[in-house]
Coordinates of C-alpha atoms in Angstrom, one line a residue:
M1 CA 4.1 -24.4 -8.0
S2 CA 7.7 -24.5 -8.8
S3 CA 11.0 -21.8 -9.6
A4 CA 9.7 -22.1 -13.4
T5 CA 6.3 -20.9 -12.3
L6 CA 7.6 -18.4 -10.0
T7 CA 9.5 -16.6 -13.3
S8 CA 6.5 -17.2 -15.3
L9 CA 4.6 -15.3 -13.1
A10 CA 7.4 -12.1 -13.2
M11 CA 7.3 -12.3 -17.1
L12 CA 3.5 -11.7 -16.5
K13 CA 4.3 -9.1 -14.7
V14 CA 6.6 -7.6 -16.9
N15 CA 3.3 -7.9 -19.9
V16 CA 0.9 -5.7 -18.1
D17 CA 3.2 -3.1 -17.3
Q18 CA 2.9 -2.7 -21.5
G19 CA -0.6 -2.2 -21.1
R20 CA -1.8 -5.1 -22.9
D21 CA -4.9 -7.1 -22.5
Y22 CA -5.3 -9.6 -20.1
L23 CA -5.6 -12.7 -22.0
D24 CA -2.7 -11.6 -24.3
Y25 CA -0.3 -12.0 -21.1
L26 CA -0.8 -15.7 -22.0
R27 CA 0.0 -15.3 -25.8
P28 CA 3.5 -14.4 -25.9
F29 CA 4.4 -18.0 -24.0
V30 CA 1.8 -19.9 -26.6
I31 CA 3.9 -18.4 -29.6
Q32 CA 6.9 -19.4 -27.7
I33 CA 5.9 -23.1 -27.2
L34 CA 4.7 -23.4 -31.4
A35 CA 7.8 -22.3 -32.2
D36 CA 10.1 -24.4 -30.5
H37 CA 7.9 -27.7 -30.3
K38 CA 5.8 -27.3 -33.8
P39 CA 3.0 -29.8 -32.3
D40 CA 0.7 -30.9 -35.0
P41 CA -1.8 -30.8 -34.8
V42 CA -2.4 -27.7 -32.4
T43 CA -4.8 -28.5 -29.5
D44 CA -5.5 -27.0 -26.0
R45 CA -5.1 -29.8 -24.5
V46 CA -1.2 -30.1 -26.0
I47 CA -0.5 -26.7 -25.4
C48 CA -1.8 -26.5 -21.6
A49 CA 0.5 -30.4 -21.1
H50 CA 3.5 -27.5 -23.0
L51 CA 2.8 -24.6 -20.1
R52 CA 2.5 -26.7 -17.3
K53 CA 5.4 -28.6 -18.4
Q54 CA 7.8 -25.6 -19.6
C55 CA 6.5 -22.3 -17.8
G56 CA 4.9 -23.9 -14.7
L57 CA 1.9 -22.5 -15.1
E58 CA -1.3 -24.3 -14.6
I59 CA -4.0 -23.0 -17.2
P60 CA -7.5 -23.6 -18.0
E61 CA -8.2 -25.1 -21.8
R62 CA -10.3 -22.5 -22.1
A63 CA -8.4 -20.0 -21.5
V64 CA -5.9 -21.5 -24.2
Q65 CA -8.8 -21.7 -26.5
I66 CA -9.5 -17.9 -26.9
V67 CA -5.6 -17.6 -27.4
L68 CA -5.4 -19.8 -30.1
K69 CA -8.2 -18.3 -31.7
R70 CA -7.0 -14.8 -31.9
L71 CA -3.6 -16.2 -32.6
T72 CA -4.8 -17.1 -36.5
R73 CA -5.0 -12.9 -36.7
I74 CA -1.4 -12.4 -36.6
C75 CA 0.4 -15.8 -37.1
P76 CA 0.6 -18.8 -39.7
L77 CA -2.1 -20.6 -38.0
E78 CA -5.1 -22.3 -38.9
K79 CA -8.4 -24.1 -38.0
E80 CA -9.0 -27.3 -40.0
E81 CA -12.1 -29.5 -39.2
G82 CA -11.9 -28.1 -35.3
V83 CA -8.1 -28.1 -35.0
Y84 CA -5.2 -26.3 -35.3
R85 CA -2.5 -26.7 -37.7
I86 CA 0.6 -24.5 -38.6
T87 CA 0.7 -23.4 -41.9
G88 CA 3.9 -21.3 -42.0
T89 CA 7.1 -20.2 -39.8
I90 CA 6.2 -18.8 -36.6
P91 CA 8.1 -16.1 -35.4
D92 CA 10.3 -16.3 -32.5
P93 CA 9.0 -14.4 -29.6
G94 CA 12.4 -13.3 -28.1
L95 CA 11.2 -14.7 -24.6
S96 CA 15.0 -15.4 -23.8
A97 CA 15.6 -11.7 -22.3
A98 CA 12.0 -11.6 -20.3
K99 CA 13.2 -14.9 -18.7
A100 CA 16.8 -14.1 -17.8
A101 CA 15.6 -10.4 -16.4
A102 CA 12.6 -12.5 -14.4
E103 CA 14.6 -14.8 -13.6
R104 CA 17.6 -12.3 -11.6
H105 CA 14.2 -10.8 -9.5
I106 CA 13.7 -14.6 -8.6
N107 CA 17.6 -15.3 -7.0
V108 CA 17.4 -12.2 -5.9
V109 CA 14.2 -12.9 -3.7
V110 CA 14.8 -16.5 -2.6
S111 CA 18.4 -16.1 -2.1
G112 CA 17.9 -13.1 0.0
L113 CA 14.6 -15.5 2.2
Q114 CA 17.2 -18.1 2.6
A115 CA 19.5 -15.8 4.5
F116 CA 17.2 -13.9 6.4
S117 CA 15.9 -17.1 7.4
D118 CA 19.2 -18.1 9.3
G119 CA 17.9 -15.7 12.4
T120 CA 14.7 -17.9 12.7
A121 CA 13.2 -20.6 14.5
R122 CA 13.1 -21.9 10.9
P123 CA 15.6 -21.6 8.8
L124 CA 16.0 -22.7 4.8
T125 CA 18.6 -24.8 4.6
T126 CA 18.1 -25.6 0.1
R127 CA 17.3 -23.1 -2.3
A128 CA 13.9 -25.2 -2.9
A129 CA 12.7 -25.0 0.6
A130 CA 12.5 -21.7 0.2
E131 CA 11.5 -21.7 -3.2
Q132 CA 8.6 -23.7 -1.7
A133 CA 8.2 -21.1 1.1
L134 CA 7.6 -18.3 -1.1
C135 CA 5.2 -20.1 -3.5
E136 CA 3.3 -21.0 -0.1
F137 CA 3.0 -17.4 0.7
L138 CA 1.1 -16.4 -2.6
A139 CA -0.8 -19.6 -2.4
E140 CA -2.4 -16.6 -0.1
F141 CA -3.4 -14.3 -2.9
D142 CA -5.9 -17.2 -4.9
I143 CA -9.5 -15.9 -5.3
P144 CA -11.5 -18.2 -2.7
C145 CA -15.0 -18.2 -4.6
L146 CA -14.2 -17.4 -7.9
R147 CA -17.4 -18.7 -9.0
A148 CA -18.6 -16.0 -7.3
F149 CA -17.7 -13.4 -9.9
L150 CA -17.9 -16.1 -12.7
R151 CA -20.5 -18.6 -14.0
G152 CA -18.9 -22.0 -14.6
T153 CA -16.0 -21.6 -12.9
A154 CA -14.4 -24.5 -11.0
I155 CA -14.2 -22.9 -7.1
P156 CA -10.9 -24.2 -5.2
T157 CA -10.7 -25.1 -1.8
I158 CA -9.1 -22.9 0.0
Q159 CA -8.4 -23.9 3.7
A160 CA -7.6 -20.7 6.2
R161 CA -4.6 -21.0 7.4
K162 CA -1.3 -19.4 9.2
D163 CA 1.3 -22.0 9.0
R164 CA 4.9 -20.9 9.3
S165 CA 5.9 -20.7 6.2
T166 CA 3.4 -17.9 5.7
I167 CA 4.5 -16.0 8.5
L168 CA 8.6 -16.2 7.8
V169 CA 7.7 -14.5 4.4
S170 CA 5.9 -12.5 5.4
K171 CA 8.3 -11.2 8.0
Y172 CA 10.5 -11.0 5.6
V173 CA 8.3 -9.0 3.7
L174 CA 8.0 -6.6 6.2
H175 CA 12.5 -6.7 6.7
L176 CA 13.2 -5.7 2.7
Q177 CA 10.6 -2.9 2.7
D178 CA 12.2 -1.3 5.3
I179 CA 15.9 -2.0 4.3
S180 CA 16.0 -3.0 0.8
P181 CA 13.5 -1.5 -1.5
E182 CA 14.8 -2.3 -4.8
R183 CA 14.8 -6.2 -3.0
F184 CA 11.0 -5.6 -2.1
D185 CA 10.0 -4.2 -5.8
S186 CA 11.2 -8.2 -6.8
F187 CA 9.2 -9.4 -4.6
M188 CA 6.3 -7.4 -5.7
V189 CA 7.3 -8.6 -9.8
M190 CA 6.2 -11.8 -8.1
V191 CA 3.3 -11.1 -6.3
Q192 CA 1.9 -8.7 -9.5
G193 CA 2.3 -11.6 -11.6
H194 CA 0.5 -14.4 -9.4
M195 CA -2.5 -11.6 -9.2
L196 CA -2.6 -11.2 -13.0
A197 CA -2.1 -15.4 -13.0
N198 CA -6.2 -15.7 -11.2
A199 CA -7.0 -13.4 -14.0
L200 CA -5.8 -16.7 -16.7
L201 CA -8.6 -19.3 -14.2
C202 CA -11.1 -17.5 -15.5
P203 CA -11.3 -16.4 -19.1
D204 CA -15.3 -15.1 -18.7
L205 CA -13.7 -12.2 -17.1
Q206 CA -13.0 -10.6 -20.9
N207 CA -17.2 -10.7 -21.3
A208 CA -17.4 -9.0 -17.9
P209 CA -18.0 -5.8 -17.6
K210 CA -15.5 -2.9 -16.9
T211 CA -17.0 -0.8 -14.1
Y212 CA -18.4 -1.7 -11.1
K213 CA -21.3 0.9 -12.1
G214 CA -24.9 0.2 -10.0
M215 CA -22.8 -1.7 -7.1
T216 CA -22.4 -1.4 -3.7
F217 CA -20.3 -2.6 -1.3
F218 CA -21.1 -2.5 1.9
F219 CA -18.4 -3.2 4.4
D220 CA -18.7 -5.1 7.7
T221 CA -16.9 -3.9 11.1
P222 CA -13.8 -5.5 11.0
L223 CA -13.7 -3.7 7.4
L224 CA -14.2 -0.1 9.0
V225 CA -12.0 -0.5 12.2
R226 CA -9.1 -1.0 9.8
L227 CA -10.6 2.2 7.3
L228 CA -10.2 3.9 10.5
G229 CA -6.8 3.1 11.1
L230 CA -7.5 1.3 14.5
E231 CA -5.7 -1.7 13.4
G232 CA -2.3 0.3 12.4
D233 CA -1.2 2.3 9.2
M234 CA -0.9 -0.7 6.5
K235 CA -3.9 -2.1 7.0
K236 CA -5.9 1.6 6.7
A237 CA -3.2 1.9 3.3
A238 CA -4.6 -1.1 1.7
M239 CA -8.3 -0.2 2.4
E240 CA -8.0 2.8 1.6
E241 CA -6.8 1.7 -2.2
L242 CA -9.8 -0.7 -2.2
V243 CA -11.9 2.1 -1.8
G244 CA -10.8 4.6 -4.1
L245 CA -10.1 1.5 -7.1
L246 CA -14.1 0.7 -6.4
H247 CA -15.2 4.7 -6.3
N248 CA -12.9 4.7 -10.2
L249 CA -14.5 1.8 -11.0
G250 CA -18.2 3.2 -10.3
A251 CA -19.0 1.7 -7.2
T252 CA -20.6 3.2 -4.0
T253 CA -19.2 2.0 -0.8
A254 CA -21.1 1.7 2.2
T255 CA -22.0 0.0 5.7
F256 CA -25.3 -0.7 7.5
S257 CA -26.3 1.2 10.5
H258 CA -26.1 -1.7 12.6
S259 CA -22.6 -1.5 11.5
R260 CA -21.4 1.5 12.3
E261 CA -23.2 0.6 15.9
E262 CA -21.1 -2.1 16.2
L263 CA -18.2 0.2 15.6
H264 CA -19.1 2.0 18.6
R265 CA -19.5 -0.7 20.7
V266 CA -16.0 -1.8 19.9
V267 CA -14.2 1.3 20.0
K268 CA -15.3 2.1 23.2
G269 CA -14.9 -1.5 24.5
A270 CA -11.1 -1.2 23.0
A271 CA -11.0 2.0 25.2
T272 CA -11.8 0.5 28.1
Y273 CA -9.8 -2.4 28.2
I274 CA -6.6 -0.5 26.9
D275 CA -5.1 -0.3 30.4
A276 CA -6.4 -3.9 31.9
P277 CA -3.8 -5.9 32.1
K278 CA -5.4 -8.7 30.5
G279 CA -6.3 -6.6 27.8
R280 CA -6.6 -8.2 24.2
G281 CA -7.8 -7.7 20.8
S282 CA -6.2 -6.5 17.7
I283 CA -7.4 -2.7 18.2
V284 CA -5.9 -2.9 21.9
M285 CA -3.0 -4.5 20.7
E286 CA -1.9 -1.7 18.0
A287 CA -3.2 1.0 20.9
R288 CA -0.2 0.3 22.7
R289 CA 2.2 -0.3 20.1
R290 CA 1.5 3.1 18.8
G291 CA 1.1 4.6 22.4
T292 CA -2.5 5.4 21.7
T293 CA -4.7 6.7 25.6
K294 CA -8.4 5.6 26.4
S295 CA -8.9 9.4 25.7
D296 CA -7.9 9.1 22.1
L297 CA -9.7 5.7 21.6
L298 CA -12.8 7.5 22.6
L299 CA -12.4 11.0 20.6
V300 CA -12.1 8.5 17.7
G301 CA -15.8 6.7 19.2
G302 CA -17.2 10.0 19.7
Q303 CA -16.4 11.2 15.9
I304 CA -17.4 8.1 14.1
D305 CA -20.3 9.7 11.8
E306 CA -17.1 12.3 10.3
L307 CA -14.5 9.6 9.8
L308 CA -17.0 7.7 8.0
H309 CA -17.6 10.0 5.6
G310 CA -14.5 11.7 5.1
A311 CA -13.4 8.2 3.9
E312 CA -16.5 7.9 1.8
I313 CA -18.3 5.3 3.3
Q314 CA -22.1 6.1 3.5
V315 CA -24.1 4.9 6.3
R316 CA -27.6 2.9 5.4
D317 CA -30.5 1.7 7.4
A318 CA -30.3 -2.0 6.6
P319 CA -34.2 -2.5 4.6
P320 CA -37.1 -3.5 6.5
Y321 CA -37.9 -7.2 7.1
A322 CA -39.6 -8.7 3.6
R323 CA -41.2 -11.9 4.1
E324 CA -40.6 -12.9 0.5
F325 CA -36.9 -12.1 0.7
Q326 CA -35.8 -13.4 3.7
I327 CA -33.5 -15.8 4.7
D328 CA -33.7 -18.7 7.4
E329 CA -31.3 -17.4 9.8
I330 CA -31.7 -20.5 11.6
V331 CA -30.1 -22.5 8.8
F332 CA -27.7 -19.7 8.1
Q333 CA -26.8 -19.6 11.9
E334 CA -26.0 -23.4 12.0
A335 CA -24.0 -22.7 9.2
L336 CA -22.0 -20.1 10.4
E337 CA -21.5 -21.6 13.7
D338 CA -19.9 -25.0 11.3
E339 CA -17.3 -22.7 10.1
I340 CA -16.6 -19.4 13.1
T341 CA -16.5 -19.5 16.6
Y342 CA -18.0 -16.3 17.7
F343 CA -16.7 -15.0 21.1
N344 CA -19.5 -12.0 20.6
P345 CA -22.5 -13.6 20.0
R346 CA -24.0 -10.1 18.9
A347 CA -21.4 -9.9 16.8
K348 CA -23.2 -12.9 15.0
E349 CA -26.6 -11.3 15.2
Y350 CA -25.1 -8.7 13.1
D351 CA -23.6 -10.7 10.7
I352 CA -26.6 -12.5 9.7
N353 CA -28.3 -8.8 9.5
S354 CA -26.1 -7.7 7.2
V355 CA -26.9 -11.1 4.7
R356 CA -30.4 -10.3 5.2
A357 CA -30.3 -7.2 4.3
V358 CA -28.2 -7.8 0.8
Y359 CA -31.1 -10.5 0.0
V360 CA -33.7 -8.0 0.2
L361 CA -31.6 -5.4 -1.6
R362 CA -31.4 -8.3 -4.4
S363 CA -34.8 -8.3 -4.7
N364 CA -36.6 -9.6 -7.7
S365 CA -33.0 -10.6 -9.4
S366 CA -30.9 -13.4 -10.2
P367 CA -27.7 -12.1 -11.2
S368 CA -25.0 -13.9 -12.9
T369 CA -21.7 -11.6 -12.2
L370 CA -20.9 -9.9 -9.4
E371 CA -21.7 -6.7 -11.1
K372 CA -24.7 -7.3 -11.6
S373 CA -25.7 -8.4 -7.8
R374 CA -26.6 -4.8 -6.8
A375 CA -25.1 -5.3 -3.4
V376 CA -23.3 -7.4 -1.3
L377 CA -21.2 -7.4 1.5
V378 CA -17.5 -7.0 2.5
T379 CA -15.5 -8.7 4.9
C380 CA -12.6 -9.8 5.8
N381 CA -13.4 -13.3 7.5
S382 CA -13.0 -16.1 5.2
A383 CA -14.9 -18.7 7.1
F384 CA -17.6 -16.0 6.8
A385 CA -17.3 -15.3 3.0
R386 CA -17.6 -19.2 2.7
A387 CA -20.3 -20.4 5.1
A388 CA -22.7 -17.5 3.1
Y389 CA -21.4 -18.8 -0.2
H390 CA -22.1 -23.1 1.1
F391 CA -25.3 -21.7 2.4
G392 CA -26.5 -18.9 -0.7
L393 CA -25.9 -22.0 -3.4
Q394 CA -29.9 -22.7 -1.8
H395 CA -30.9 -19.6 -2.9
E396 CA -31.0 -17.9 -6.1
Q397 CA -30.5 -14.2 -5.1
S398 CA -26.8 -15.7 -4.8
R399 CA -27.0 -19.0 -6.4
E400 CA -24.2 -17.9 -8.6
V401 CA -22.9 -14.4 -6.4
S402 CA -22.3 -15.4 -3.0
S403 CA -23.9 -11.8 -1.2
V404 CA -20.5 -12.3 1.0
I405 CA -17.0 -11.5 -0.2
T406 CA -13.7 -11.1 1.2
D407 CA -11.8 -7.7 0.8
F408 CA -8.8 -9.5 -0.6
S409 CA -10.9 -11.6 -3.5
L410 CA -12.5 -8.1 -4.1
A411 CA -9.1 -6.5 -4.5
N412 CA -7.9 -8.7 -6.7
M413 CA -10.9 -8.8 -9.1
A414 CA -11.3 -5.2 -9.1
W415 CA -7.4 -4.5 -10.3
L416 CA -7.2 -6.9 -12.7
K417 CA -10.3 -4.7 -14.5
A418 CA -7.5 -1.6 -14.0
P419 CA -3.7 -2.8 -13.2
M420 CA -3.1 0.6 -14.7
G421 CA -5.4 2.4 -12.1
A422 CA -4.3 1.5 -9.5
P423 CA -0.4 0.1 -9.8
S424 CA -0.2 0.1 -5.7
L425 CA -2.9 -1.6 -4.4
P426 CA -0.8 -4.9 -4.7
R427 CA 1.6 -3.4 -2.4
T428 CA -0.4 -2.4 -0.1
E429 CA -2.2 -5.4 -0.1
V430 CA 1.1 -7.3 0.5
L431 CA 2.0 -5.3 3.4
A432 CA -1.5 -5.4 4.8
F433 CA -1.2 -9.2 4.8
S434 CA 2.0 -9.4 6.0
Y435 CA 1.8 -7.4 8.9
A436 CA -1.7 -9.5 10.0
A437 CA 0.5 -12.5 9.4
M438 CA 3.1 -10.9 12.0
Q439 CA 0.6 -10.6 14.5
P440 CA 0.2 -13.8 17.3
T441 CA -3.4 -15.7 17.4
R442 CA -5.6 -15.4 20.2
E443 CA -4.7 -18.7 21.3
L444 CA -1.0 -18.4 20.7
L445 CA -0.8 -15.3 23.1
G446 CA -2.9 -16.7 26.1
K447 CA -0.2 -19.4 26.0
Y448 CA 2.6 -16.8 25.7
L449 CA 1.0 -14.6 28.8
T450 CA 0.4 -18.2 31.2
E451 CA 4.4 -19.0 30.2
I452 CA 5.7 -15.4 31.3
E453 CA 3.1 -15.5 34.0
R454 CA 4.8 -19.2 35.1
L455 CA 8.0 -17.8 35.1
E456 CA 7.9 -15.3 37.1
K457 CA 6.0 -17.4 40.0
R458 CA 8.8 -19.8 39.8
G459 CA 11.2 -16.8 40.2
K460 CA 13.2 -17.5 37.3
I461 CA 12.2 -13.9 35.6
S462 CA 11.8 -10.5 37.6
Q463 CA 8.7 -8.7 37.9
T464 CA 9.9 -5.8 36.2
E465 CA 10.8 -8.6 33.1
H466 CA 7.3 -10.0 33.5
Q467 CA 6.2 -6.7 32.7
L468 CA 8.5 -5.9 29.8
L469 CA 7.0 -9.0 28.2
R470 CA 3.7 -8.4 29.1
S471 CA 3.8 -4.6 27.6
S472 CA 5.9 -4.8 25.1
M473 CA 5.1 -5.0 21.7
L474 CA 8.8 -5.5 21.0
A475 CA 8.7 -8.9 23.0
Q476 CA 5.9 -10.0 20.9
D477 CA 7.9 -9.7 17.4
E478 CA 10.5 -11.6 19.1
M479 CA 8.5 -14.0 20.3
M480 CA 6.6 -14.2 16.6
S481 CA 10.2 -14.5 15.1
L482 CA 11.0 -17.4 17.1
T483 CA 8.1 -18.7 17.0
L484 CA 6.7 -18.7 13.6
G485 CA 3.3 -18.6 15.1
S486 CA 3.4 -22.3 16.5
E487 CA 2.5 -23.2 19.5
D488 CA 4.3 -26.2 20.1
A489 CA 7.3 -24.2 19.5
L490 CA 6.3 -21.9 22.5
T491 CA 8.5 -22.9 25.6
E492 CA 10.1 -21.6 28.2
E493 CA 13.3 -21.4 26.3
T494 CA 11.1 -19.4 23.6
V495 CA 10.3 -16.6 26.5
T496 CA 13.9 -16.5 27.8
E497 CA 15.4 -15.9 24.4
T498 CA 13.0 -13.8 23.8
L499 CA 13.5 -11.9 27.4
R500 CA 17.2 -11.8 26.0
R501 CA 17.2 -10.1 23.3
V502 CA 14.4 -7.6 23.5
S503 CA 16.9 -6.8 27.0
S504 CA 19.2 -6.7 24.3
D505 CA 17.7 -4.4 21.3
I506 CA 16.4 -2.1 24.2
R507 CA 20.3 -1.5 25.6
K508 CA 21.2 -1.5 21.3
D509 CA 18.7 1.0 20.4
V510 CA 19.2 3.5 23.1
N511 CA 22.6 3.6 22.5
E512 CA 22.1 3.9 18.6
R513 CA 19.4 6.9 20.1
L514 CA 22.3 8.7 21.6
A515 CA 23.9 8.4 18.6
T516 CA 21.5 9.6 16.4
E517 CA 20.9 12.5 18.2
E518 CA 24.6 12.8 18.2
S519 CA 24.5 12.6 14.2
A520 CA 21.8 14.6 13.9
H521 CA 22.8 17.4 15.9
G522 CA 26.4 17.5 14.0
Q523 CA 24.3 17.0 10.8
T524 CA 21.9 20.3 11.7
L525 CA 25.1 22.5 13.0
A526 CA 26.5 21.2 9.3
D527 CA 23.2 22.2 7.5
L528 CA 23.0 25.7 9.5
A529 CA 26.9 26.5 8.1
A530 CA 25.7 25.2 4.6
A531 CA 22.6 27.1 4.5
R532 CA 24.4 30.6 5.8
K533 CA 27.1 30.4 3.7
Q534 CA 24.5 29.8 0.7
A535 CA 22.5 32.5 2.0
N536 CA 25.6 34.8 2.4
Q537 CA 26.6 34.3 -1.1
I538 CA 23.2 34.9 -2.4
Q539 CA 23.8 38.3 -0.6
E540 CA 26.9 39.0 -2.5
C541 CA 25.8 38.7 -5.5
L542 CA 23.4 40.3 -5.0
Y543 CA 25.0 43.6 -3.5
W544 CA 27.6 43.3 -6.5
K545 CA 24.6 43.7 -8.5
C546 CA 23.0 46.7 -6.9
S547 CA 27.1 48.1 -6.4
R548 CA 27.1 48.2 -10.3
Y549 CA 23.6 49.4 -10.5
A550 CA 24.3 52.2 -8.3
K551 CA 27.7 52.9 -10.3
W552 CA 26.1 53.6 -13.7
C553 CA 23.4 56.1 -12.1
A554 CA 26.4 57.7 -10.6
R555 CA 28.1 58.1 -13.1
L556 CA 25.6 59.0 -15.0
V557 CA 24.5 61.5 -12.8
S558 CA 28.2 62.7 -12.3
A559 CA 28.3 63.3 -16.4
V560 CA 25.5 65.3 -16.5
I561 CA 26.6 68.2 -14.2
V562 CA 30.5 68.0 -15.8
L563 CA 28.1 68.3 -19.3
F564 CA 26.3 71.6 -17.4
L565 CA 29.8 72.8 -15.9
V566 CA 31.3 72.6 -19.2
A567 CA 28.3 74.2 -21.6
G568 CA 28.4 77.4 -19.1
L569 CA 31.8 78.3 -19.7
L570 CA 31.6 77.9 -23.3
V571 CA 28.4 79.6 -24.0
G572 CA 28.3 81.8 -21.0
V573 CA 25.6 83.8 -19.0
G574 CA 23.6 83.9 -22.5
F575 CA 22.5 80.7 -21.8
A576 CA 19.3 80.6 -18.9
V577 CA 19.3 77.2 -18.2
V578 CA 23.1 76.4 -18.0
S579 CA 23.9 79.4 -16.9
G580 CA 21.2 78.7 -13.5
V581 CA 22.8 75.4 -13.0
V582 CA 26.0 76.5 -12.9
I583 CA 25.2 79.3 -10.2
V584 CA 23.3 77.0 -8.6
L585 CA 26.7 74.4 -8.1
T586 CA 28.6 77.5 -7.8
L587 CA 26.3 78.7 -4.6
C588 CA 26.2 75.0 -3.5
N589 CA 30.2 75.0 -2.9
L590 CA 30.3 78.1 -1.6
V591 CA 28.5 77.2 1.6
F592 CA 28.8 73.6 2.3
G593 CA 31.7 73.1 0.3
T594 CA 30.3 70.9 -2.2
T595 CA 32.2 68.6 -5.4
V596 CA 31.5 66.7 -8.3
R597 CA 33.3 64.0 -6.0
K598 CA 31.6 64.3 -2.8
L599 CA 27.6 64.4 -5.5
H600 CA 29.1 61.5 -7.3
R601 CA 29.8 59.5 -3.8
Q602 CA 26.2 60.9 -2.4
V603 CA 24.5 59.5 -5.7
L604 CA 26.2 56.3 -5.6
A605 CA 24.8 55.9 -2.1
T606 CA 21.8 56.8 -2.6
C607 CA 21.0 54.4 -5.1
L608 CA 22.8 51.4 -3.6
T609 CA 20.4 51.5 -0.5
W610 CA 17.6 51.7 -2.9
F611 CA 18.8 49.0 -4.8
L612 CA 19.4 47.2 -2.3
R613 CA 15.6 47.9 -0.6
R614 CA 14.1 46.7 -3.8
E615 CA 16.5 43.6 -4.0
S616 CA 15.6 42.4 -0.5
A617 CA 11.8 42.9 -1.1
A618 CA 11.4 40.5 -3.9
T619 CA 13.9 38.0 -2.4
G620 CA 12.9 37.9 1.4
L621 CA 16.6 38.3 2.6
D622 CA 17.9 41.0 4.8
L623 CA 20.0 42.4 3.0
A624 CA 20.7 45.8 6.0
D625 CA 24.4 44.5 6.6
Y626 CA 25.2 45.2 3.0
R627 CA 23.9 48.4 2.9
P628 CA 26.7 51.5 3.2

């Protein structure tokens, strides 16, 4: 890839946000080439060459053929004797503004990565080096086996790797996600553009069904571990996004009963070794990172069925053996051994049994697309998927559609069916990938532990420092930052620098925590004072409103009384009602000393109390202090 490629990928992302068909993403690029270069004749080969040179996009000729055919409906472009010719003025699509916006995204990300790398083991001294590192990271988001989805599409050779550029960019991604949401969004523009570019590599995708109705995706044990959150929240979020998208596309998600049993053994085993000095594995490391205890893991192990049900994963028994639909398990075992090193022999048995079950479920069918394959096993192990694919070339049931695919590939293909229906999936996939990339390999972790034990025996670090380096997740993070995953970069000096950084970070963390607590306490007091002031203002407003209502009531009662008194003086005792009122008021005045003014004040107080109680019940505020 080049800088032009990154810009073009960002521009592709803009087009999908406008809700266009996936092949129409390419349309403005082709129109721009026709307007700028006016080739005669217009051939797919010529357009591909310009796309490669001008936009940095490597697009298959078949995709360009489809776009040119569509353009004949809206542009002065006609096909004559098998080739296209321009018959009028091609309108300028105005890509300059989109290109400028895309370049702003790219510049922000590239310059940020270059500055970020200064504090790592691999500083990127030039812009070209930063762009290359980004391109290598994006390459991880290719679809490993496109032919497993579409007939006749070539399969790129993807080698499983975890190089230093990928780890550097992964660390940068996690850094952006924490401190710079705007720059992280700019980075995601490139990633989503790259995922969209995958669609351009397979033009047959437009003929594929838009749903996965009738399909069952069986998840293997490592993916179930992620779905339960045992490898961190980021990986869990990515799995939940994928499962949700598959359901929206009409698919069923399940796992085989033997995978469920394996999951229980894995969780129980992690609980056994969580407190052991030599405890390893992703579940153990994540548990230590989060402070998960042995009892917590045992509780998860006892709730597996409920947790899987809550995650909408069905547990199904593997179909019984059927001689006519069985695979040669010995041959497949050899294929697996060429790709994968199994530390647990039973894990290999489970993988073979899962593939065998998929073949039985596909009995009497030769699917040409994933959507018609009935069943497929989903894994996070690309080596396993690659071994199953090459083995499947010998069998009609999986010659076109592999029995095993990776969750990464499935997420990309499912997202391409409905990008607007799962806008956050690329984000969670990138975060999950970056988080996984920052975890040390088994070999690197083993060498790191051996080195710190050697330094303790030689007296170069204390027992307390050894314990800190061995158990602290912060120490492992710093070690990965210094080595970027390279075993050769792990030396005595690396361990010493890791210890210095961890100790410094711990002291800094303590000071920051105290400062944060003091700031939080001050903010709490300020918030409390503001809340109290606001409540007082509300109460005051309610009081004066009730006071106005009470005064009007008291005045009305006083006016009525005065009216009766005046009427009694004018009409005398001949008017019974008026005379009765006058007599009662006269007696009250003689006995209690009641006057119209006192009666007015009493009515005012009674009405005010009633109105305040009503407002207090309606608002939930205590207005007792405001009662007269």
